[in-house]
mmCIF file of C-alpha atoms and ligand atoms in Angstrom:
data_model
loop_
_atom_site.group_PDB
_atom_site.id
_atom_site.type_symbol
_atom_site.label_atom_id
_atom_site.label_comp_id
_atom_site.label_asym_id
_atom_site.label_seq_id
_atom_site.Cartn_x
_atom_site.Cartn_y
_atom_site.Cartn_z
ATOM 1 C CA MET A 1 -20.343 34.031 -31.240
ATOM 2 C CA HIS A 2 -23.118 34.716 -29.202
ATOM 3 C CA LEU A 3 -22.655 36.556 -25.689
ATOM 4 C CA ASP A 4 -24.319 33.416 -24.300
ATOM 5 C CA GLU A 5 -22.073 31.488 -25.806
ATOM 6 C CA LYS A 6 -19.155 33.407 -24.844
ATOM 7 C CA ILE A 7 -20.478 33.329 -20.966
ATOM 8 C CA TRP A 8 -21.130 29.920 -20.852
ATOM 9 C CA LEU A 9 -17.320 29.430 -22.682
ATOM 10 C CA THR A 10 -15.953 31.600 -20.239
ATOM 11 C CA LEU A 11 -17.455 29.826 -16.933
ATOM 12 C CA SER A 12 -16.467 26.345 -18.552
ATOM 13 C CA PHE A 13 -13.094 27.173 -19.116
ATOM 14 C CA GLY A 14 -12.389 28.885 -15.160
ATOM 15 C CA MET A 15 -14.250 25.756 -14.230
ATOM 16 C CA ILE A 16 -11.680 23.857 -15.495
ATOM 17 C CA MET A 17 -9.099 25.599 -14.495
ATOM 18 C CA ILE A 18 -10.107 25.686 -10.871
ATOM 19 C CA PHE A 19 -10.131 22.256 -10.797
ATOM 20 C CA MET A 20 -7.080 21.777 -11.856
ATOM 21 C CA PHE A 21 -6.068 24.302 -9.747
ATOM 22 C CA ILE A 22 -7.501 22.681 -6.814
ATOM 23 C CA THR A 23 -6.243 19.094 -7.922
ATOM 24 C CA GLY A 24 -2.575 20.081 -8.309
ATOM 25 C CA TYR A 25 -3.027 22.259 -4.356
ATOM 26 C CA GLN A 26 -4.196 18.555 -2.915
ATOM 27 C CA THR A 27 -1.440 17.131 -4.869
ATOM 28 C CA PHE A 28 1.735 19.357 -4.235
ATOM 29 C CA ALA A 29 1.128 21.336 -1.202
ATOM 30 C CA LEU A 30 -1.160 19.196 0.829
ATOM 31 C CA GLU A 31 0.928 15.988 -0.313
ATOM 32 C CA MET A 32 -2.602 13.833 -0.897
ATOM 33 C CA GLY A 33 -1.082 12.715 -4.647
ATOM 34 C CA PRO A 34 -0.609 8.827 -4.979
ATOM 35 C CA PRO A 35 2.543 7.043 -3.722
ATOM 36 C CA SER A 36 5.381 7.242 -6.054
ATOM 37 C CA HIS A 37 7.220 3.639 -6.597
ATOM 38 C CA ASN A 38 10.436 5.187 -5.891
ATOM 39 C CA GLU A 39 12.136 2.941 -3.699
ATOM 40 C CA THR A 40 13.098 0.103 -5.929
ATOM 41 C CA ILE A 41 15.101 -3.637 -5.078
ATOM 42 C CA ASP A 42 16.825 -5.833 -7.746
ATOM 43 C CA PRO A 43 13.957 -8.315 -7.930
ATOM 44 C CA GLN A 44 16.402 -11.281 -8.214
ATOM 45 C CA LYS A 45 18.561 -10.527 -5.317
ATOM 46 C CA VAL A 46 15.876 -10.022 -2.225
ATOM 47 C CA SER A 47 17.220 -12.430 -0.270
ATOM 48 C CA GLU A 48 20.379 -11.314 -0.311
ATOM 49 C CA THR A 49 19.285 -7.140 -0.167
ATOM 50 C CA PRO A 50 18.654 -5.634 3.482
ATOM 51 C CA PRO A 51 16.345 -5.306 4.878
ATOM 52 C CA PHE A 52 14.527 -8.505 3.138
ATOM 53 C CA ASP A 53 17.621 -10.802 3.838
ATOM 54 C CA GLN A 54 15.812 -11.106 7.359
ATOM 55 C CA PRO A 55 12.295 -10.992 7.074
ATOM 56 C CA GLY A 56 10.343 -10.807 10.208
ATOM 57 C CA ILE A 57 8.941 -8.505 12.599
ATOM 58 C CA LYS A 58 10.827 -5.882 15.031
ATOM 59 C CA LYS A 59 9.705 -3.863 17.809
ATOM 60 C CA ILE A 60 11.084 -0.189 17.243
ATOM 61 C CA GLY A 61 9.380 1.653 19.487
ATOM 62 C CA GLU A 62 6.173 1.907 21.965
ATOM 63 C CA ASN A 63 3.794 -0.335 20.923
ATOM 64 C CA GLU A 64 5.303 0.424 17.400
ATOM 65 C CA TYR A 65 6.956 -2.501 15.100
ATOM 66 C CA GLU A 66 8.463 -3.020 11.907
ATOM 67 C CA VAL A 67 7.203 -5.845 9.737
ATOM 68 C CA VAL A 68 9.689 -6.901 6.807
ATOM 69 C CA MET A 69 8.064 -9.282 4.613
ATOM 70 C CA THR A 70 8.565 -10.781 1.464
ATOM 71 C CA LEU A 71 5.616 -11.966 -0.893
ATOM 72 C CA GLN A 72 6.497 -15.525 -3.127
ATOM 73 C CA ILE A 73 4.607 -17.519 -4.892
ATOM 74 C CA PHE A 74 2.164 -19.059 -2.564
ATOM 75 C CA SER A 75 2.981 -17.413 0.574
ATOM 76 C CA PHE A 76 3.718 -14.624 2.752
ATOM 77 C CA ASP A 77 7.091 -14.670 5.118
ATOM 78 C CA PRO A 78 6.590 -14.156 7.500
ATOM 79 C CA MET A 79 3.668 -15.835 8.356
ATOM 80 C CA GLU A 80 3.115 -15.127 12.426
ATOM 81 C CA ILE A 81 2.431 -11.979 13.117
ATOM 82 C CA GLU A 82 1.390 -11.026 16.258
ATOM 83 C CA VAL A 83 1.010 -8.130 17.863
ATOM 84 C CA PRO A 84 -0.479 -6.137 21.211
ATOM 85 C CA ALA A 85 -4.049 -4.031 20.698
ATOM 86 C CA GLY A 86 -3.136 -0.417 19.514
ATOM 87 C CA ALA A 87 0.288 -1.348 17.888
ATOM 88 C CA THR A 88 1.230 0.106 15.234
ATOM 89 C CA VAL A 89 3.039 -1.809 12.487
ATOM 90 C CA HIS A 90 5.115 -0.156 9.630
ATOM 91 C CA PHE A 91 5.209 -2.579 6.645
ATOM 92 C CA THR A 92 7.841 -3.119 4.017
ATOM 93 C CA LEU A 93 6.985 -5.290 1.637
ATOM 94 C CA THR A 94 8.433 -6.798 -1.913
ATOM 95 C CA SER A 95 7.933 -9.901 -3.917
ATOM 96 C CA LYS A 96 10.275 -11.942 -4.944
ATOM 97 C CA ASP A 97 8.822 -13.046 -8.662
ATOM 98 C CA VAL A 98 5.176 -11.864 -9.728
ATOM 99 C CA VAL A 99 2.904 -9.460 -8.437
ATOM 100 C CA HIS A 100 0.565 -10.157 -5.683
ATOM 101 C CA GLY A 101 -1.998 -8.161 -3.351
ATOM 102 C CA PHE A 102 -1.552 -7.569 0.191
ATOM 103 C CA GLN A 103 -5.289 -6.840 1.357
ATOM 104 C CA VAL A 104 -5.637 -7.402 5.439
ATOM 105 C CA ALA A 105 -9.919 -8.062 6.255
ATOM 106 C CA ASP A 106 -11.082 -5.201 8.356
ATOM 107 C CA THR A 107 -9.006 -2.592 7.764
ATOM 108 C CA ASN A 108 -8.181 -0.415 4.877
ATOM 109 C CA ILE A 109 -5.102 -2.317 3.648
ATOM 110 C CA ASN A 110 -5.386 -2.990 -0.257
ATOM 111 C CA ALA A 111 -2.075 -2.910 -1.762
ATOM 112 C CA MET A 112 -0.605 -4.055 -4.773
ATOM 113 C CA VAL A 113 3.341 -5.804 -4.164
ATOM 114 C CA MET A 114 5.197 -5.793 -7.028
ATOM 115 C CA PRO A 115 8.844 -7.548 -7.915
ATOM 116 C CA GLY A 116 11.282 -4.896 -8.066
ATOM 117 C CA HIS A 117 9.262 -1.938 -6.190
ATOM 118 C CA ILE A 118 9.462 -1.914 -2.261
ATOM 119 C CA GLN A 119 5.396 -1.079 -0.706
ATOM 120 C CA LYS A 120 5.505 0.803 2.479
ATOM 121 C CA ILE A 121 2.415 0.951 4.543
ATOM 122 C CA THR A 122 1.700 2.159 8.385
ATOM 123 C CA GLN A 123 -1.473 0.738 10.180
ATOM 124 C CA THR A 124 -2.560 1.004 13.622
ATOM 125 C CA PHE A 125 -4.527 -2.323 14.798
ATOM 126 C CA ASP A 126 -6.562 -0.892 17.728
ATOM 127 C CA LYS A 127 -9.381 -4.087 17.941
ATOM 128 C CA PRO A 128 -8.233 -7.073 19.521
ATOM 129 C CA GLY A 129 -8.558 -10.346 16.959
ATOM 130 C CA GLU A 130 -7.465 -12.198 13.801
ATOM 131 C CA TYR A 131 -7.178 -10.185 10.870
ATOM 132 C CA LEU A 132 -7.288 -12.131 7.385
ATOM 133 C CA VAL A 133 -4.316 -11.222 5.249
ATOM 134 C CA LEU A 134 -4.962 -12.425 1.319
ATOM 135 C CA CYS A 135 -3.244 -11.750 -1.683
ATOM 136 C CA ASN A 136 -6.119 -10.207 -3.917
ATOM 137 C CA GLU A 137 -3.596 -10.401 -7.173
ATOM 138 C CA TYR A 138 -3.722 -13.790 -9.417
ATOM 139 C CA CYS A 139 -0.759 -14.933 -9.005
ATOM 140 C CA GLY A 140 -0.532 -18.273 -10.590
ATOM 141 C CA ALA A 141 -2.322 -21.950 -9.812
ATOM 142 C CA GLY A 142 -2.232 -21.236 -5.976
ATOM 143 C CA HIS A 143 -3.696 -18.180 -5.713
ATOM 144 C CA GLN A 144 -6.601 -18.597 -3.666
ATOM 145 C CA LEU A 145 -3.990 -20.723 -1.274
ATOM 146 C CA MET A 146 -2.009 -17.439 -0.509
ATOM 147 C CA SER A 147 -3.200 -16.094 2.937
ATOM 148 C CA THR A 148 -2.326 -15.695 6.305
ATOM 149 C CA THR A 149 -3.645 -13.708 9.624
ATOM 150 C CA ILE A 150 -2.150 -11.116 11.766
ATOM 151 C CA THR A 151 -3.502 -12.141 14.907
ATOM 152 C CA VAL A 152 -3.956 -8.970 17.368
ATOM 153 C CA LYS A 153 -4.397 -9.627 21.546
HETATM 154 CU CU1 LIG B 1 -0.123 -14.052 -4.802
HETATM 155 CU CU2 LIG B 1 -2.437 -14.129 -5.994
#
């Protein structure tokens, strides 16, 4: 083997190790890994399982709200969400039937909501307005009708 080849091999191997170390550091030390679906629920018993037995919006602090929401063909429950401007909203979501999407226009929220899994998202709504909420996973014949709005006043 040429010396040049050895140098290149060493360099490329070293680079791979460095990249793997950076990824590992970000994932474990900086907690930048993708969310894991640790929280599960019996998808057959969503309506009886807290907190999903009482979907709705609840004030939990100074301009801080919790929204417990179920997604089902072809709607969001609750449909009416209204919060003051600047509110921080903690969404807890699950599906009652098939895979749905939870995308909120003008925000970074874009999540899959799967039956049997609990999806949690936190978002602060600084700008007043009507935020369009869409299901962006094809879920059946009425998929295109599955939308609602979040009103920020
Ligand atoms: Cu729900 Cu598409």
